[in-house]
mmCIF file of C-alpha atoms in Angstrom:
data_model
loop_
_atom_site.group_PDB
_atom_site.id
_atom_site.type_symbol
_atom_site.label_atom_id
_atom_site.label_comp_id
_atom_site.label_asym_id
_atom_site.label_seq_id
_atom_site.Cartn_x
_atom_site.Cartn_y
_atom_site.Cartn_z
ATOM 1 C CA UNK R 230 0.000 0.000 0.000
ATOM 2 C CA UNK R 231 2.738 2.395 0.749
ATOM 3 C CA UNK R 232 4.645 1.193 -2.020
ATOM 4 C CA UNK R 233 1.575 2.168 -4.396
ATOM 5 C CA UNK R 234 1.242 5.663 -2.495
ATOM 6 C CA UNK R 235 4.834 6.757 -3.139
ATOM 7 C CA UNK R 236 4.674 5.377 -6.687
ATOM 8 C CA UNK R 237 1.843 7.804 -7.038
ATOM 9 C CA UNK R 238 3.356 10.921 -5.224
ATOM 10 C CA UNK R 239 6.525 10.334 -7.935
ATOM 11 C CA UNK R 240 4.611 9.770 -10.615
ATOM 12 C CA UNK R 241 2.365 12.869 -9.871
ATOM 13 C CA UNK R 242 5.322 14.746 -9.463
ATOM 14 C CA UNK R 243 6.873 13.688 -12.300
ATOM 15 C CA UNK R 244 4.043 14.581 -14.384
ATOM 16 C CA UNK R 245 3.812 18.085 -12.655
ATOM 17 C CA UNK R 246 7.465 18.591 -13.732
ATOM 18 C CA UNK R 247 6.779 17.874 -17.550
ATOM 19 C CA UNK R 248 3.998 20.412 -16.923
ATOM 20 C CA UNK R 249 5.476 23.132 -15.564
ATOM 21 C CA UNK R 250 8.802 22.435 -18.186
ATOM 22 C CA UNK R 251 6.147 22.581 -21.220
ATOM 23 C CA UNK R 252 4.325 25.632 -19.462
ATOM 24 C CA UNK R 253 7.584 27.840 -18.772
ATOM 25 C CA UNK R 254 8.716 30.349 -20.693
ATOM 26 C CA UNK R 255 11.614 32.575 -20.283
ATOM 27 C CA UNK R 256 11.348 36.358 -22.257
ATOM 28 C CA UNK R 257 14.576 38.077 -22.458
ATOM 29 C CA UNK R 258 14.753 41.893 -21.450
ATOM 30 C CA UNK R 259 14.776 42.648 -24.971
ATOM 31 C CA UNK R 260 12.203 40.966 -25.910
ATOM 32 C CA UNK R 261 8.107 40.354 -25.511
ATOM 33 C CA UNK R 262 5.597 37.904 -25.407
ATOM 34 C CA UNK R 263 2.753 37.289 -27.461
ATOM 35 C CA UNK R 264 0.077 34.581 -26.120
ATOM 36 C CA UNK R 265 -2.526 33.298 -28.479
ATOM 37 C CA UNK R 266 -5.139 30.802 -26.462
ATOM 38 C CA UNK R 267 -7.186 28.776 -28.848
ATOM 39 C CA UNK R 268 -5.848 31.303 -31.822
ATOM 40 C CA UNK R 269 -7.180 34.226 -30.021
ATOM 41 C CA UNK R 270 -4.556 37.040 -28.576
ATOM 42 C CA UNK R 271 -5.522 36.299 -24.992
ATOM 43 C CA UNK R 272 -4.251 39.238 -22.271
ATOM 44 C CA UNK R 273 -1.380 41.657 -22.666
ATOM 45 C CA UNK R 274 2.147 41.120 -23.806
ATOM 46 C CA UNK R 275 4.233 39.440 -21.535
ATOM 47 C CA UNK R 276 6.940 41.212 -20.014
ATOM 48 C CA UNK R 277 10.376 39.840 -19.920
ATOM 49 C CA UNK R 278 11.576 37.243 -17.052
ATOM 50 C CA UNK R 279 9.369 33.773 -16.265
ATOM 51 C CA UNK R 280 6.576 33.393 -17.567
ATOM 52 C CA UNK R 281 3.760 30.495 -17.656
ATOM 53 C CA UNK R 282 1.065 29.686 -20.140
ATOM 54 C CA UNK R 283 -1.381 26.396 -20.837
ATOM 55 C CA UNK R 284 0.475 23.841 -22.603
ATOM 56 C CA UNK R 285 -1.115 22.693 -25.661
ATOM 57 C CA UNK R 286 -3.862 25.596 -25.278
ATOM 58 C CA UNK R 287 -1.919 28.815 -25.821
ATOM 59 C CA UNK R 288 1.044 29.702 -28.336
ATOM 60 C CA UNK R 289 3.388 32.370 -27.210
ATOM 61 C CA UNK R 290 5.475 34.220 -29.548
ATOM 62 C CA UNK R 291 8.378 36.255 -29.183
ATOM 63 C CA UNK R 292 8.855 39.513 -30.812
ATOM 64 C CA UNK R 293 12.179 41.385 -30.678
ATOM 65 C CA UNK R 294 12.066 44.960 -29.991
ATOM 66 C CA UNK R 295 15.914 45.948 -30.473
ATOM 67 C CA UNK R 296 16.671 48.326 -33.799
ATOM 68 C CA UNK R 297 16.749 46.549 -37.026
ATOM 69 C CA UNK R 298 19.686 47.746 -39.504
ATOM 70 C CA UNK R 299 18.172 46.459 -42.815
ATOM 71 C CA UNK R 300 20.145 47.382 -45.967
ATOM 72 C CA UNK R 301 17.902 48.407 -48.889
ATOM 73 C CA UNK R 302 19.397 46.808 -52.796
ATOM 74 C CA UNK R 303 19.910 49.220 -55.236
ATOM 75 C CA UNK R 304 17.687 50.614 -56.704
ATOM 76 C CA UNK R 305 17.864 51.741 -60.702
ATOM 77 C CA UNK R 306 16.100 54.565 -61.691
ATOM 78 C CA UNK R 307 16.027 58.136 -63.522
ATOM 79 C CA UNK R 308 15.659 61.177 -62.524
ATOM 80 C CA UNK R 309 13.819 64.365 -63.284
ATOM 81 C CA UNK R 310 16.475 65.495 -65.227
ATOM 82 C CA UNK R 311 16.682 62.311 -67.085
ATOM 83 C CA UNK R 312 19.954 61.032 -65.612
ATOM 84 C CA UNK R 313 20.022 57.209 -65.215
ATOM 85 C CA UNK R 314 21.356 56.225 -61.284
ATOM 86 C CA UNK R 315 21.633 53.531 -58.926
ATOM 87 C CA UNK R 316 21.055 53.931 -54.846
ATOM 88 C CA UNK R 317 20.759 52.005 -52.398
ATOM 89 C CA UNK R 318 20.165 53.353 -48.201
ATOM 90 C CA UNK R 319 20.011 51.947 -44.961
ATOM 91 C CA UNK R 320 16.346 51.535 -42.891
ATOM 92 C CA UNK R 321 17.333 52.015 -39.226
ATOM 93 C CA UNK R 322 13.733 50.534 -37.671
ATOM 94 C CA UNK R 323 11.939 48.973 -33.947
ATOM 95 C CA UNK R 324 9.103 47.415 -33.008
ATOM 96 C CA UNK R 325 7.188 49.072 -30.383
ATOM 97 C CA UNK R 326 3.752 47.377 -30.687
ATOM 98 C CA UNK R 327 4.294 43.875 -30.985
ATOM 99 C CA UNK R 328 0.868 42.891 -30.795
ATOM 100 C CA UNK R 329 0.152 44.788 -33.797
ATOM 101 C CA UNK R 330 3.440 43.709 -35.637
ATOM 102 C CA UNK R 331 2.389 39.965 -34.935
ATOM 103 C CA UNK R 332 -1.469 40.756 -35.709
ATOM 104 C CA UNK R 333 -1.957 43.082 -38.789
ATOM 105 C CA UNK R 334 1.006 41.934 -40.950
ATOM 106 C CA UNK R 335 2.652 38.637 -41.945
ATOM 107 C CA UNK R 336 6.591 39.422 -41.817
ATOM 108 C CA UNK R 337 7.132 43.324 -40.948
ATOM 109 C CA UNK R 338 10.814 43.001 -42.032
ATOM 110 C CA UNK R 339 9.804 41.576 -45.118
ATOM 111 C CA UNK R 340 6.966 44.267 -45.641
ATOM 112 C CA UNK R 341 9.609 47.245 -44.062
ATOM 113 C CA UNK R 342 12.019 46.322 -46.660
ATOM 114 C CA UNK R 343 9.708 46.019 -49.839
ATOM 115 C CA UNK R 344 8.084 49.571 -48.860
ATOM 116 C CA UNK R 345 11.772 51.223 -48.701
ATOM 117 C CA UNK R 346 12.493 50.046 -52.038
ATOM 118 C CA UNK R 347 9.051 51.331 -53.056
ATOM 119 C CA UNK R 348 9.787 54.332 -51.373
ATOM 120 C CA UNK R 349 13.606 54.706 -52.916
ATOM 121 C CA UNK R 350 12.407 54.352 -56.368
ATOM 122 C CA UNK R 351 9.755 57.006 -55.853
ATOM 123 C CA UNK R 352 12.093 59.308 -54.494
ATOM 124 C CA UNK R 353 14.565 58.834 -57.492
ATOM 125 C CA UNK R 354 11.902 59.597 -59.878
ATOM 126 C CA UNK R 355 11.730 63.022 -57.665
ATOM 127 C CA UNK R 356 14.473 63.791 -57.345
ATOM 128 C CA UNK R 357 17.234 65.894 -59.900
ATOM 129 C CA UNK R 358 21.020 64.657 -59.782
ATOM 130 C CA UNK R 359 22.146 68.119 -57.685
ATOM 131 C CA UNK R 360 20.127 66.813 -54.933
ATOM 132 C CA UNK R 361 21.190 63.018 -54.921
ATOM 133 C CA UNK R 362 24.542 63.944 -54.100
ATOM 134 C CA UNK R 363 24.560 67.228 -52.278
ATOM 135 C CA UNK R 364 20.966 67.512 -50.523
ATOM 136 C CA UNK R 365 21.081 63.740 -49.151
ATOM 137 C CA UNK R 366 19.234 65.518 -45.169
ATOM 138 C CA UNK R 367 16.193 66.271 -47.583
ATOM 139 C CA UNK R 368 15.635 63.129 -48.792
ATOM 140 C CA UNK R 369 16.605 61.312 -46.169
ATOM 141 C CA UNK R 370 13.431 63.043 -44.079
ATOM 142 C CA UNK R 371 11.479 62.389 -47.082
ATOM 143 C CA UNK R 372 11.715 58.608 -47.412
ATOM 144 C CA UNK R 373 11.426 58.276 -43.948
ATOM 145 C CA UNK R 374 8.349 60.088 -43.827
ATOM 146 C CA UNK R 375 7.209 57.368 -46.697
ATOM 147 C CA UNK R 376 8.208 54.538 -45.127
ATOM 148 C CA UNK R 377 6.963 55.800 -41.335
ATOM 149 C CA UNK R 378 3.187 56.327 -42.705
ATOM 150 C CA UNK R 379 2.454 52.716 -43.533
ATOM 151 C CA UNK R 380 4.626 50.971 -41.062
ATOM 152 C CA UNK R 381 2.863 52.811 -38.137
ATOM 153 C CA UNK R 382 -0.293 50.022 -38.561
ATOM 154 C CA UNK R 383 2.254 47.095 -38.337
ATOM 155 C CA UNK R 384 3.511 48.417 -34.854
ATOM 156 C CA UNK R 385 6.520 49.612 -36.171
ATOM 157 C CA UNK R 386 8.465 52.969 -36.413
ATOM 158 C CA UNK R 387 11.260 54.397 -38.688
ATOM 159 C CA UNK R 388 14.418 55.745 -36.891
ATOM 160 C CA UNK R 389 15.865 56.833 -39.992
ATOM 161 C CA UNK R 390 16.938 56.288 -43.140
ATOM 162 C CA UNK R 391 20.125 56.708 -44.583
ATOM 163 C CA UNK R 392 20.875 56.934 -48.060
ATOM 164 C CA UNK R 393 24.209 55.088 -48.656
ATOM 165 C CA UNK R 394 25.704 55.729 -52.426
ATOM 166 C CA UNK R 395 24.761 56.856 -55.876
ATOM 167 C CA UNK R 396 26.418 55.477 -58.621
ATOM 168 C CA UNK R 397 26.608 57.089 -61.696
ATOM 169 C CA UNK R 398 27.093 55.634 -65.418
ATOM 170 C CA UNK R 399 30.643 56.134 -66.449
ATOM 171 C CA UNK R 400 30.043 58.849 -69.131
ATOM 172 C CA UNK R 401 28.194 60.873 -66.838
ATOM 173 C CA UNK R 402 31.248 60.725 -64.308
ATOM 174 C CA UNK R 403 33.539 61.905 -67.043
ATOM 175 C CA UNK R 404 30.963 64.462 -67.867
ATOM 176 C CA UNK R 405 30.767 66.043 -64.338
ATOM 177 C CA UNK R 406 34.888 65.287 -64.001
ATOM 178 C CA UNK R 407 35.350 67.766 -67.320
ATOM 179 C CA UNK R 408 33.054 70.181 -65.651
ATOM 180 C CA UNK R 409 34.979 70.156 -62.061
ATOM 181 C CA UNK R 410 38.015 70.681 -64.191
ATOM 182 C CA UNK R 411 36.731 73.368 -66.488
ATOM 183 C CA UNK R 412 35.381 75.538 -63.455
ATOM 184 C CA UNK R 413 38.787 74.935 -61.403
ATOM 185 C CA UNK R 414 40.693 76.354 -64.554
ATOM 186 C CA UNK R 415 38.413 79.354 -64.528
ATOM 187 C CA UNK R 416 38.806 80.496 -61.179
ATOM 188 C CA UNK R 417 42.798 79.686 -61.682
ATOM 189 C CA UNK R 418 42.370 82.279 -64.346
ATOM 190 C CA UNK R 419 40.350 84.727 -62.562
ATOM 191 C CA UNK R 420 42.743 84.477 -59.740
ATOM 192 C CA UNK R 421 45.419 85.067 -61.816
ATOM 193 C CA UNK R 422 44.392 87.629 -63.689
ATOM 194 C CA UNK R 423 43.759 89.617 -60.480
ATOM 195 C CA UNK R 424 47.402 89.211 -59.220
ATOM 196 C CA UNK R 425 48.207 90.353 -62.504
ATOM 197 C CA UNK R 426 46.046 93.629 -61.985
ATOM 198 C CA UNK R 427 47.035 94.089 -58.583
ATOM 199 C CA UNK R 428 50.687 93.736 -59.513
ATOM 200 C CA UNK R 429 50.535 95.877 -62.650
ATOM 201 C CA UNK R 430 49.264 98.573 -60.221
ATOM 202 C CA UNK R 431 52.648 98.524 -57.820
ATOM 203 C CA UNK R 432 54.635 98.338 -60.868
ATOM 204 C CA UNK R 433 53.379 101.608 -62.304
ATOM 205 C CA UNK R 434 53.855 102.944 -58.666
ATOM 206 C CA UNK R 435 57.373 101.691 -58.456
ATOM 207 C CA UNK R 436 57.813 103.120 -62.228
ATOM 208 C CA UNK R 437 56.610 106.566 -61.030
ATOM 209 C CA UNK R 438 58.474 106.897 -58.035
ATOM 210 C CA UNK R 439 61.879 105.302 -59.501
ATOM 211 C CA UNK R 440 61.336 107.922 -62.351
ATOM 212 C CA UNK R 441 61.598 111.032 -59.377
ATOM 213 C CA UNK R 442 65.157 109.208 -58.583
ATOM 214 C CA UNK R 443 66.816 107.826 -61.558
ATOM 215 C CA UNK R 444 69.770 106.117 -58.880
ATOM 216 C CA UNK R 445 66.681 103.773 -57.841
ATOM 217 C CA UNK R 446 66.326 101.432 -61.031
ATOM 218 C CA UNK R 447 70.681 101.523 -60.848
ATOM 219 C CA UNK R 448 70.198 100.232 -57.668
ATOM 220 C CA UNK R 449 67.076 97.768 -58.426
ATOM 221 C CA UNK R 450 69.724 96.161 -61.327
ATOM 222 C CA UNK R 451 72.372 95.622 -58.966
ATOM 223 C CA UNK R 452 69.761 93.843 -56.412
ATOM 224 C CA UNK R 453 68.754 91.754 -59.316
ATOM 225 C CA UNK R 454 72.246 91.098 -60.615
ATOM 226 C CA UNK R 455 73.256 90.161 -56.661
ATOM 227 C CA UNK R 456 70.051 87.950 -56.818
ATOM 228 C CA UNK R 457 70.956 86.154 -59.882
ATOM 229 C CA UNK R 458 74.673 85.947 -58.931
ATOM 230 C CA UNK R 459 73.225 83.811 -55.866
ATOM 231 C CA UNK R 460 72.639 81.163 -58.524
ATOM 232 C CA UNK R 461 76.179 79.565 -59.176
ATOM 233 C CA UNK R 462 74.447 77.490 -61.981
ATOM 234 C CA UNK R 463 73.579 80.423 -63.593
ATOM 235 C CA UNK R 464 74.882 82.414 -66.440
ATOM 236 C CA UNK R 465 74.948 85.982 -65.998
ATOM 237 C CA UNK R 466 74.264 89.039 -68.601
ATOM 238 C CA UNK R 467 75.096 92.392 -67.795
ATOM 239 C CA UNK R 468 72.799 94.651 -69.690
ATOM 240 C CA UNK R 469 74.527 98.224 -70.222
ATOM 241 C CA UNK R 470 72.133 101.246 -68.967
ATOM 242 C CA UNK R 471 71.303 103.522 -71.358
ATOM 243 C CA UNK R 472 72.369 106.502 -69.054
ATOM 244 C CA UNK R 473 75.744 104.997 -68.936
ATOM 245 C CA UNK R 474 76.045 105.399 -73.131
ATOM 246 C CA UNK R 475 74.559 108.882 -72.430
ATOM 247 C CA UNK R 476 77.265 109.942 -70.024
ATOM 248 C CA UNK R 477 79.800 108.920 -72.299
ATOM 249 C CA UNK R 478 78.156 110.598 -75.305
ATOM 250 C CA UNK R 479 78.053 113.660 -73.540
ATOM 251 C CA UNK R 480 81.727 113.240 -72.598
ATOM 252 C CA UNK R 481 83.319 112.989 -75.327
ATOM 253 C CA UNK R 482 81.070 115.724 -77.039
ATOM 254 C CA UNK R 483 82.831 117.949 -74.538
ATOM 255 C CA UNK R 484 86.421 116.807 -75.294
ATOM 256 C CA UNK R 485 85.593 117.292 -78.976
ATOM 257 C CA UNK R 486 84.257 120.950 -78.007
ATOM 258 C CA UNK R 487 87.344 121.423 -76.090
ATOM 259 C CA UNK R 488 90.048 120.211 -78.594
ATOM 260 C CA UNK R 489 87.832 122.076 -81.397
ATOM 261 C CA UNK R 490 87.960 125.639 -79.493
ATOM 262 C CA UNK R 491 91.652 124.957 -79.088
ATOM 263 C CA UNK R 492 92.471 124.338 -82.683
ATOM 264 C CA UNK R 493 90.153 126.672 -84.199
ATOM 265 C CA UNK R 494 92.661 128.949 -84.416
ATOM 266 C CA UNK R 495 96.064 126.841 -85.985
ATOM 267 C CA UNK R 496 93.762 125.170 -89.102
ATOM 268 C CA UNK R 497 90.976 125.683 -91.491
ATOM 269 C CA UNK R 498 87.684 124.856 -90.467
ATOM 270 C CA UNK R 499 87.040 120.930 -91.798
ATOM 271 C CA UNK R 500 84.935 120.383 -95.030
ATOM 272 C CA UNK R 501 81.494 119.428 -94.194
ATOM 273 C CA UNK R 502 80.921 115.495 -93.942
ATOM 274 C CA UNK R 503 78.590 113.955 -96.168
ATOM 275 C CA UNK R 504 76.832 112.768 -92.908
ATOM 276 C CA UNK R 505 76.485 113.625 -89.565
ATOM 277 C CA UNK R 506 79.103 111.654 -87.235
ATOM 278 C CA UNK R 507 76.900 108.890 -84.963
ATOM 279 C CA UNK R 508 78.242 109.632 -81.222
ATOM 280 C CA UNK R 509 76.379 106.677 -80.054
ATOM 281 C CA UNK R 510 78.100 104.215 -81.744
ATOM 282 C CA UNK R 511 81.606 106.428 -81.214
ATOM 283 C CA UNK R 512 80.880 105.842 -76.880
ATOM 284 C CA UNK R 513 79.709 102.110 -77.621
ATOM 285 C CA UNK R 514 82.975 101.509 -79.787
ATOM 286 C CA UNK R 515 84.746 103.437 -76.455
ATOM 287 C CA UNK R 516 83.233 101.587 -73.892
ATOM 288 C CA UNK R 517 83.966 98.287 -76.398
ATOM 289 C CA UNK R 518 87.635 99.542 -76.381
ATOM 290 C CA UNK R 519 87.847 99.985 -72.964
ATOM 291 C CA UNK R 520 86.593 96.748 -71.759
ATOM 292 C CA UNK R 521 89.036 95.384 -74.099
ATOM 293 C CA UNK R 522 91.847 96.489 -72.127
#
């Protein structure tokens, strides 16, 4: 008799055990429960830790409420100003009904993803080049606010959406590379031709105030002549100054004054030449002499 009893109490106990192992469930912290009794949503969403339901009468499912990254494929389109491009973006989403995202919709990733690529299309067909690559904030807003309106019924919300790359056909790329270059070469020109202005303008001054002190541009050739000397590669040409041939000009036309007034009155005056004697070209052959020796 005892014997039966205890048999009893263990087999009770054992059958309490497979109970309460098919009736446990454990939710994690990021997670929630779902109970369906007989099909039907029974009660509110389990919270996480131990939980028990009816074996073989409810269902529980768990729903995951951490951010989903989901990449969106490219997407090929053309835009308003007839430019064909590929994008693809990033949907940043959460569940935060999961009732609702287990209830009103079969997969939500599945259905999150196939609206963004609805939604990226659309936008492409929007959108001009200029503002696929340099006003990305804009539509970023934009196809989250097209992705957020429908996804609010499945229990789910956009965090954001990024848009990730735009690739370009290969002639269009050397298109916009000839443009980049062409502008770059016109402000290189602009720019230059402004130092060119600016420096014509201290040029004239330096003309006008080395003209009120001839001595300045002497000087100003002996600062270049030091600065080109610096070089020891460098071959150096020593222009003669035009006020140097002038000096001597005007030197010996006062030695020829001065022998003339002294002779004028041992000889007859000279015959007139048949051309007028070049006084240049007697200091140049003078100055060619005296280097000479």
């Amino acid at each position: 008799m005892v014997e039966e009893l205890v048999g009893a109490v263990v087999a009770a106990g054992a059958g309490g055990l497979v109970y309460l192992a098919s009736a446990a469930r454990v939710v994690k912290q990021y997670e929630r429960g779902v109970v369906f009794r007989l099909g039907r949503l029974h009660g509110e969403v389990r919270r996480p830790g131990f939980n028990l339901i009816v074996p073989a009468v409810d269902r529980m499912r768990k729903v995951n409420l951490q951010i989903v990254t989901m990449p969106v494929p490219a997407q090929e389109g053309i835009t308003r100003d007839n430019v064909t491009v590929r994008v693809d973006a990033v949907v940043y989403f959460k569940v935060v009904d999961p009732a609702a995202a287990v209830v009103n919709v079969e997969d939500y990733r599945f259905a999150v993803s196939q609206m963004a690529q609805t939604s990226l299309r659309s936008i492409i067909g929007k959108s001009e080049l200029d503002d696929l690559l340099s006003n990305r904030e804009k539509l970023n807003q934009g196809l989250e606010l097209m992705i957020d309106s429908p996804a609010v019924e499945w229990g789910v919300t956009i965090d954001r959406v990024e848009i990730k790359d735009v690739s370009l056909p290969d002639t269009m790329k050397r298109s916009m590379a000839r443009q980049a270059e062409a502008d770059r070469e016109r402000r290189a020109r602009v720019i230059n031709a402004d130092a060119e202005y600016q420096a014509s303008k201290k040029l004239s001054q330096a003309a006008q105030q080395m003209a009120d002190t001839p001595s300045a541009l002497q000087l100003r050739l002996l600062q270049t002549v030091m600065a080109v000397a610096a070089e020891k590669n460098s071959t150096l040409v020593l222009p003669i100054p035009v006020e140097l041939l002038r000096f001597l000009e005007r030197g010996h036309q006062e030695s020829a004054h001065q022998e003339g007034t002294h002779q004028e009155g041992d000889r007859p005056a000279p015959a007139p030449a048949d051309r007028p004697v070049d006084t240049t070209e007697q200091a140049i052959d003078e100055l060619r002499r005296a280097v000479e020796q």
